[in-house]
Tab-separated table of C-alpha atoms and ligand atoms in Angstrom:
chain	number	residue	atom	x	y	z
A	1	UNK	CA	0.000	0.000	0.000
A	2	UNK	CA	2.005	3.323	-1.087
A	3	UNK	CA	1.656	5.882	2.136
A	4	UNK	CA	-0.348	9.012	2.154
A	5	UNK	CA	1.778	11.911	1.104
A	6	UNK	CA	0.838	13.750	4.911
A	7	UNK	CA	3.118	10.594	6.496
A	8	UNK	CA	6.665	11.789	7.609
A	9	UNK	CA	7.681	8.354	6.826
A	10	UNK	CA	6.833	9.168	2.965
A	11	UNK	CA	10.243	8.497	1.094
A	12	UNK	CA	10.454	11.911	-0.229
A	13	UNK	CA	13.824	12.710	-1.485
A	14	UNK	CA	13.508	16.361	-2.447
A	15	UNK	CA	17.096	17.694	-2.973
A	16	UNK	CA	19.899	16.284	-5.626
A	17	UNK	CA	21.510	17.942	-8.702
A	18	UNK	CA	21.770	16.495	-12.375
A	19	UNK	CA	24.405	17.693	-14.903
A	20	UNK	CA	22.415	21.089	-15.265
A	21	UNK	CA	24.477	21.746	-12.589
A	22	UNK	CA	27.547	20.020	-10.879
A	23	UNK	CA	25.614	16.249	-10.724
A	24	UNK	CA	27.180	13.690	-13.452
A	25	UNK	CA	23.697	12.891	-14.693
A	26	UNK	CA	21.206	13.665	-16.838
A	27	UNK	CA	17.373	14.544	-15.341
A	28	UNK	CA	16.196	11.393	-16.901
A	29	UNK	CA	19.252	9.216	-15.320
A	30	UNK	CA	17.891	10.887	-12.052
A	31	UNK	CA	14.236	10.119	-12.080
A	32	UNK	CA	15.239	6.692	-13.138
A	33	UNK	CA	17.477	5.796	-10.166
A	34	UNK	CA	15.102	7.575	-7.744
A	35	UNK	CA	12.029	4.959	-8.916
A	36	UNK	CA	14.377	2.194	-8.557
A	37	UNK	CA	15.608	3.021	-4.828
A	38	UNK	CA	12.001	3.826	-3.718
A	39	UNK	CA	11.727	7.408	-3.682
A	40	UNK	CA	7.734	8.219	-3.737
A	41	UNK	CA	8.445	11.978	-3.907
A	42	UNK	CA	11.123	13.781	-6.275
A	43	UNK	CA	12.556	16.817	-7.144
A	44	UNK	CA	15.952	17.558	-8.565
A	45	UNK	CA	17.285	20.795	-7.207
A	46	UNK	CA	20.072	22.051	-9.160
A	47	UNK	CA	22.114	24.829	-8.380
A	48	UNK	CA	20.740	28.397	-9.768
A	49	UNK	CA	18.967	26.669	-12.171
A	50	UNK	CA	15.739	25.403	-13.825
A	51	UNK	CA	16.625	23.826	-16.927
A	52	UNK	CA	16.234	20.612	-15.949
A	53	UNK	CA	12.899	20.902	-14.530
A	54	UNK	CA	10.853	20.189	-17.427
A	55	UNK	CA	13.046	16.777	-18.751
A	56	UNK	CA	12.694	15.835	-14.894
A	57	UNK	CA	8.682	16.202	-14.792
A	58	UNK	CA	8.592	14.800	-18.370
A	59	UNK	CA	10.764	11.528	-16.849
A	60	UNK	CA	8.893	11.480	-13.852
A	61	UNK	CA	5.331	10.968	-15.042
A	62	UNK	CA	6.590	8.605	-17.786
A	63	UNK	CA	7.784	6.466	-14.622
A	64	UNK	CA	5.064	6.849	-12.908
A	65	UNK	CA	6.903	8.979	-9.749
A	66	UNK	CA	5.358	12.093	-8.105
A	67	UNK	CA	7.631	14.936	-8.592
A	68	UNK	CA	7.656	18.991	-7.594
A	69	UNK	CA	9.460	21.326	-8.730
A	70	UNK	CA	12.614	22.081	-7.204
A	71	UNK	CA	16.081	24.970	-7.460
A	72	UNK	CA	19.131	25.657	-4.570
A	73	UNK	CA	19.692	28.988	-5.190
A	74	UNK	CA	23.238	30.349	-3.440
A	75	UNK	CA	22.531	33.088	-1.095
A	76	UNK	CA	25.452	35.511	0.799
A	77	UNK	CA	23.981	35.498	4.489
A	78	UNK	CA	26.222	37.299	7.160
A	79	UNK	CA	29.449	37.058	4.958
A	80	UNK	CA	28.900	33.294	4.157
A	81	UNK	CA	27.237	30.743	1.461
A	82	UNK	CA	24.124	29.341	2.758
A	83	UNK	CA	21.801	26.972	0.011
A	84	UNK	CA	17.893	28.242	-0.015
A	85	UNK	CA	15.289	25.093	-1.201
A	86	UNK	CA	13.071	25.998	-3.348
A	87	UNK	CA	9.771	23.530	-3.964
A	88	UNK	CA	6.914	23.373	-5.736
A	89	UNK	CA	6.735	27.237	-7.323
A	90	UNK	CA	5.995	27.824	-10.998
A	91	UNK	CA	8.861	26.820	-13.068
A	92	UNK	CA	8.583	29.628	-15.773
A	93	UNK	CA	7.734	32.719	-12.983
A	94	UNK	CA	9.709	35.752	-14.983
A	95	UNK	CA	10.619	36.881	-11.515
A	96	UNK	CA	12.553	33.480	-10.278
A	97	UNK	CA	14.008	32.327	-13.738
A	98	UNK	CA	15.700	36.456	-13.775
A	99	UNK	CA	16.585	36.357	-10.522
A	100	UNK	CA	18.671	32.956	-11.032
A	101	UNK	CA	20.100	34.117	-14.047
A	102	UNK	CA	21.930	36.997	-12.296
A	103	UNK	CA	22.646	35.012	-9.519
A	104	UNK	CA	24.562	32.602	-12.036
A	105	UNK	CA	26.165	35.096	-13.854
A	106	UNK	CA	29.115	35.772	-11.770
A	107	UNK	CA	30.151	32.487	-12.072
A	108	UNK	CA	32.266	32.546	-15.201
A	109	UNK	CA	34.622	35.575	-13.543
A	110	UNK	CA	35.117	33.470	-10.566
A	111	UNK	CA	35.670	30.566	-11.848
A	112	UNK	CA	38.516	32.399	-14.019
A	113	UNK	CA	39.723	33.628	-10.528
A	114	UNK	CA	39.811	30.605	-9.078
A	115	UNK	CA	42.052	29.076	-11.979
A	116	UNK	CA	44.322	31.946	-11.017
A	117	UNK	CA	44.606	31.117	-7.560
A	118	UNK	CA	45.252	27.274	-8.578
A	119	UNK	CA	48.171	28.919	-10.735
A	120	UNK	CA	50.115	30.572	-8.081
A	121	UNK	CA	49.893	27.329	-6.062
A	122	UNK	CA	50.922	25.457	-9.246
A	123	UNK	CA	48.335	24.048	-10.966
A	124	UNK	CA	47.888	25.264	-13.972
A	125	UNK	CA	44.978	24.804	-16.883
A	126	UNK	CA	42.422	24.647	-13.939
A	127	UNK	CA	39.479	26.745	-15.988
A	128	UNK	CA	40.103	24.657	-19.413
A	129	UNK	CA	40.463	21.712	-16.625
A	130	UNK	CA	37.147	22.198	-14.889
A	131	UNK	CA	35.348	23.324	-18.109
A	132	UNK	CA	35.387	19.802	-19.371
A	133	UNK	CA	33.440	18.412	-16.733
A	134	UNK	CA	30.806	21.158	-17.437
A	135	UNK	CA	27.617	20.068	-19.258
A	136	UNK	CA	25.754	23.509	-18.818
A	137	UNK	CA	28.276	26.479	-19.444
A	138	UNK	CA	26.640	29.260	-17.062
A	139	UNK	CA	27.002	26.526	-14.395
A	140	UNK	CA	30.616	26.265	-13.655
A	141	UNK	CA	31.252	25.144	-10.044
A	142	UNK	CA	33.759	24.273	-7.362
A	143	UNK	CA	32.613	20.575	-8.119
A	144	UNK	CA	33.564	20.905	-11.607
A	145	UNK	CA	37.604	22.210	-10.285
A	146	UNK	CA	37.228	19.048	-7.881
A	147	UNK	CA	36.849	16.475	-10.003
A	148	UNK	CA	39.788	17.891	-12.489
A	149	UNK	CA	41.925	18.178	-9.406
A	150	UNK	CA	40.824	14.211	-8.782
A	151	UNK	CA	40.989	13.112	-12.305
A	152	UNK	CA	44.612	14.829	-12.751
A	153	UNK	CA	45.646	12.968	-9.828
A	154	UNK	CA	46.355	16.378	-7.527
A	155	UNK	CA	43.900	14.891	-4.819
A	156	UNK	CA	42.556	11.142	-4.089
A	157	UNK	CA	38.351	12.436	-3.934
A	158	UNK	CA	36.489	15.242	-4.224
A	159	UNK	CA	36.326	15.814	-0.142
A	160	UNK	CA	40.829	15.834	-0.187
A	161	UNK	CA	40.062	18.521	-2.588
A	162	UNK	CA	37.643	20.884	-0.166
A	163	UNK	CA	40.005	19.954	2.677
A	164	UNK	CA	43.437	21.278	-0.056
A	165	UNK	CA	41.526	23.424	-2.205
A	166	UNK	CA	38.920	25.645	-3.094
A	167	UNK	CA	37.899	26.591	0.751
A	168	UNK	CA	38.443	29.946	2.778
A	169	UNK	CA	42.274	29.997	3.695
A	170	UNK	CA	43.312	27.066	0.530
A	171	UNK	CA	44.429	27.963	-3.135
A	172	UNK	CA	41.402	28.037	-5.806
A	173	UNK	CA	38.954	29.891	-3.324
A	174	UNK	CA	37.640	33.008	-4.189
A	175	UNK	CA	34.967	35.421	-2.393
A	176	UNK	CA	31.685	35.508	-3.803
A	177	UNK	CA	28.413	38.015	-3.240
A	178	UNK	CA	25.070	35.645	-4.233
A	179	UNK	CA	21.604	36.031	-4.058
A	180	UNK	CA	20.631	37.912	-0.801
A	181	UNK	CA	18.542	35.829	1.523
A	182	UNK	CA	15.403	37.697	1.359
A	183	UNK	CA	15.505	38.137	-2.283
A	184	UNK	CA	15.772	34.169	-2.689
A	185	UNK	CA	13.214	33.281	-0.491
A	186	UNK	CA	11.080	35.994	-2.317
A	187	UNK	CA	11.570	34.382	-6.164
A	188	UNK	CA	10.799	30.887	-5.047
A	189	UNK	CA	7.959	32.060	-2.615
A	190	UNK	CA	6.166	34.542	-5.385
A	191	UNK	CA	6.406	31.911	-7.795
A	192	UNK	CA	3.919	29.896	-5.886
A	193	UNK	CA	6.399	27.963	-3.833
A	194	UNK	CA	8.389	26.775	-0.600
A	195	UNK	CA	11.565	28.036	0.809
A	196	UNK	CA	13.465	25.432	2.736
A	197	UNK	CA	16.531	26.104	4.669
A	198	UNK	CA	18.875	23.739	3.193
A	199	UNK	CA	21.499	21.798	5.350
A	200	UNK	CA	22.146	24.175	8.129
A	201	UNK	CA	24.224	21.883	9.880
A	202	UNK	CA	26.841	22.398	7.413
A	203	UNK	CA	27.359	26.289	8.090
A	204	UNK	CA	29.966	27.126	10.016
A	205	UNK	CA	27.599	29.736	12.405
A	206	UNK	CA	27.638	30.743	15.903
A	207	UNK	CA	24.297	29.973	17.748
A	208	UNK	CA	23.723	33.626	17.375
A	209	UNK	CA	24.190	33.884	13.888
A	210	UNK	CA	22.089	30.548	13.138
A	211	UNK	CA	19.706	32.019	15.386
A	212	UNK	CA	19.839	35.111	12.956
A	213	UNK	CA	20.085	33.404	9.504
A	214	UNK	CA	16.772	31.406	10.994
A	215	UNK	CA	14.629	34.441	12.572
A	216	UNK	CA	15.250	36.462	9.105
A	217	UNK	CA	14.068	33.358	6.923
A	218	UNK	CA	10.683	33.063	8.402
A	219	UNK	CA	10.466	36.707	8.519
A	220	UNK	CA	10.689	36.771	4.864
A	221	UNK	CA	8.707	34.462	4.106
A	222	UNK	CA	10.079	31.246	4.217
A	223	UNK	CA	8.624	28.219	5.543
A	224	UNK	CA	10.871	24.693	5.889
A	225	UNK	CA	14.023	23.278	7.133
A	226	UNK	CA	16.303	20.390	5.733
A	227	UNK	CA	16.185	18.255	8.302
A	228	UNK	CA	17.209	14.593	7.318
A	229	UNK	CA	19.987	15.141	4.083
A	230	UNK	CA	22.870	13.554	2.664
A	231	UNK	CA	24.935	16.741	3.862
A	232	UNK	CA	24.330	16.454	7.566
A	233	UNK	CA	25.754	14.174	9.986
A	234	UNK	CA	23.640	11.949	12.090
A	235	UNK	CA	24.323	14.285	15.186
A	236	UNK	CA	22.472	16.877	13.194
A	237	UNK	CA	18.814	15.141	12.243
A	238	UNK	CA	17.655	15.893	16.079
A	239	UNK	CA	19.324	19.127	16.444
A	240	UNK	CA	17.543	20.974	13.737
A	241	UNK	CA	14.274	18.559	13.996
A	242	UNK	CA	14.418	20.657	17.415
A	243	UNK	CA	15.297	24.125	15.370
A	244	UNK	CA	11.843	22.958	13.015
A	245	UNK	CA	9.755	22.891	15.930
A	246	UNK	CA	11.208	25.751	17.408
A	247	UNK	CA	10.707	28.176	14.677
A	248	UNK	CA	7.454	26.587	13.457
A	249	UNK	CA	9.155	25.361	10.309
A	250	UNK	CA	8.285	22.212	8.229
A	251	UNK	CA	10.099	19.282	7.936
A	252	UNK	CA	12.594	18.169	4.635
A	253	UNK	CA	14.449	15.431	3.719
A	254	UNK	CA	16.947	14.653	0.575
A	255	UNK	CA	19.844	13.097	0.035
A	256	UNK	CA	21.627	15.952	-2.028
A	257	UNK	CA	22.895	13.167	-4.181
A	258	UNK	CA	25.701	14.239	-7.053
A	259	UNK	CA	27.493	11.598	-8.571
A	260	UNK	CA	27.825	8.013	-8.132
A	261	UNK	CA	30.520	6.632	-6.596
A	262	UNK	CA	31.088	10.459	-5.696
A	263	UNK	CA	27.946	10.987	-3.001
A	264	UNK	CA	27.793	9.436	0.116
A	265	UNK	CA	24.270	9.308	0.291
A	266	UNK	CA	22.391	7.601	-2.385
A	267	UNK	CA	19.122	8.635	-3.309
A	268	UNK	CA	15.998	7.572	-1.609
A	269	UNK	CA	17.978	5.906	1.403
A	270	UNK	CA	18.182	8.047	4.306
A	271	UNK	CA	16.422	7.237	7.374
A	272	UNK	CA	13.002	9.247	7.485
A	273	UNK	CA	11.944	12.150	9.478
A	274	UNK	CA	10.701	11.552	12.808
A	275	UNK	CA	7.039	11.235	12.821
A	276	UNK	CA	6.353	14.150	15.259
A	277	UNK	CA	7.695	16.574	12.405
A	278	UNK	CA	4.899	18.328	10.300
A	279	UNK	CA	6.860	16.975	6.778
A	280	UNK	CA	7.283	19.877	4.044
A	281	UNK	CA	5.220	17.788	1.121
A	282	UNK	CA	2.388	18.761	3.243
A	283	UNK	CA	2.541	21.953	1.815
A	284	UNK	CA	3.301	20.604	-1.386
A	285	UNK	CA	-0.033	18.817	-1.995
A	286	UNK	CA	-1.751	20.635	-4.445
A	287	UNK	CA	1.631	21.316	-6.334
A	288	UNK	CA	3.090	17.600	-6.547
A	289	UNK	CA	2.307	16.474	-10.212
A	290	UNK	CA	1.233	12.329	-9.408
A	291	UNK	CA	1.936	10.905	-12.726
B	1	AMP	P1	29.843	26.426	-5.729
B	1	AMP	O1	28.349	26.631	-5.867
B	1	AMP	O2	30.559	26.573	-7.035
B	1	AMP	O3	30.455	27.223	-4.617
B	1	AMP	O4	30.048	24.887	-5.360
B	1	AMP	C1	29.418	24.366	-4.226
B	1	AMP	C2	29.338	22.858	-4.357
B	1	AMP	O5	30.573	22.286	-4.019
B	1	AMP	C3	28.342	22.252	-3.370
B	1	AMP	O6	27.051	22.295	-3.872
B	1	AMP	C4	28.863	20.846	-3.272
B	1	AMP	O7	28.374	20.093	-4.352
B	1	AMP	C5	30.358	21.009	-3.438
B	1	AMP	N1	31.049	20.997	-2.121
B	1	AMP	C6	31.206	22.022	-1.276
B	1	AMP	N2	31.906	21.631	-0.183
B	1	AMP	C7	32.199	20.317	-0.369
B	1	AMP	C8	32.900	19.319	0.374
B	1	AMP	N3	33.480	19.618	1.548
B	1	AMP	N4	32.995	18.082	-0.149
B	1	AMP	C9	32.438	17.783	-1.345
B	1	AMP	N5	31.760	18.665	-2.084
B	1	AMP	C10	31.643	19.915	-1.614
B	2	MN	MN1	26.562	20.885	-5.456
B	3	MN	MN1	23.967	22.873	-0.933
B	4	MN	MN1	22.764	20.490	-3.102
């Protein structure tokens, strides 16, 4: 018997990137690996992005696999990179798809910058080097400079390289003003959708600042919290299952899943939320297209 979609024990898996942006895979590849693990719910989220959403819907209902739309749109929130969700908002709203155009358009400069950074520390050809790993050219990412650092054999994975490279403090990493957090959670929210913290647990804040970054999202507008994901650590599922309650915010879950053999997390198999939590695809409902 499949669950009702109101259960937190629904295998939703609502965050994970195709080649769009820096996943290996196409939308189709995507859809087709989340039916197979058991997913109930999808959405691929890529980075600043929405290209993929229609080949993922189209893949979805030929598979017979509720979807919603989905984006991670790069925010600059008290001098640091935090991910904003976006679910289940109207795919062509002028408003979003402008706003995540300019949001990706700084990316070829710093990218550039970054391959001059790599240079002083000696390696050279990294823009040519990441470019190659780039299906979607106004999507060139610190992924894309990991896996040429991997595949030249600078670094053994992709995590040596964000321990090396590519981080505050290491060659390759360069400053970068995104998306402000209330103009995020505006596009997604004005487009009919959701705005869902993603992974807090991996932001390096002081309890103030997380306190801040949280207070200012639901004052703008925004309305869920990642809560089970492929970028948190175990440790992390209760402490921000107590920040959802706290702040009155729903409940998400997705495995962020990039690259096989390259993600931790696969899609579809993290535990589920804890059944107290009021689950996100509540909200979602009326915008989940069931195939
Ligand atoms: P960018 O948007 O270009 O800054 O790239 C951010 C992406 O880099 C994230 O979405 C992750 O996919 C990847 N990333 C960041 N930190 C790490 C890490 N420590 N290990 C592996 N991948 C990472
Ligand atoms: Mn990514
Ligand atoms: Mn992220
Ligand atoms: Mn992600």
């Amino acid at each position: 018997m499949t669950r009702r979609p109101q259960s937190s024990l629904l295998n939703a898996d609502l965050h994970c990137h195709s080649f769009v942006s820096d996943g290996t895979l196409a939308p189709e590849a995507l859809a087709a690996r989340a039916k197979a693990k058991g997913v109930e719910l999808w959405a691929l989220t890529d980075h600043d992005e929405v290209g993929g959403q229609q080949r993922a819907r189209e893949a979805a209902a030929a598979l017979g696999l509720p979807w919603v739309s989905g984006v991670e749109v790069s925010v600059t929130f008290a001098g640091v990179t935090v991910h904003i969700v976006g679910l289940g908002f109207d795919e062509d709203d002028a408003a979003l798809v402008a706003g995540l155009a300019a949001t990706r358009g700084g990316r070829d400069e710093r990218a550039r910058e970054m391959a001059r950074s790599l240079a002083q520390a000696g390696i050279e050809g990294g823009f040519e080097g990441a470019l190659k790993y780039v299906s979607n050219p106004q999507l060139i990412s610190r992924t894309h400079f990991a896996r040429f650092l991997v595949d030249s054999g600078v670094c053994a994975d992709t995590h040596a390289v964000f321990r090396k490279y590519l981080v505050e403090g290491r060659p390759g990493y360069v400053p970068h003003n995104w998306a402000s957090l209330g103009d995020a959670v505006r596009w997604i929210t004005n487009a009919g959708g959701v705005a869902v913290i993603a992974h807090p647990g991996r932001y390096r804040f002081t309890p103030n600042e997380e306190f801040a970054l949280f207070s200012e999202f639901k004052a703008h507008g925004g309305q869920g919290v990642e809560v089970v994901t492929g970028s948190h650590q175990r440790s992390d599922y209760a402490k921000y299952a107590a920040a959802a309650r706290e702040f009155g915010l729903l409940a998400s879950r997705g495995s962020d899943f990039h690259a096989p053999g390259e993600s931790a997390t696969d899609l579809g198999e993290l535990p589920s939320l804890d059944a107290q939590l009021s689950p996100v695809w509540e909200l979602l409902e009326r915008r989940i297209r069931q195939p």
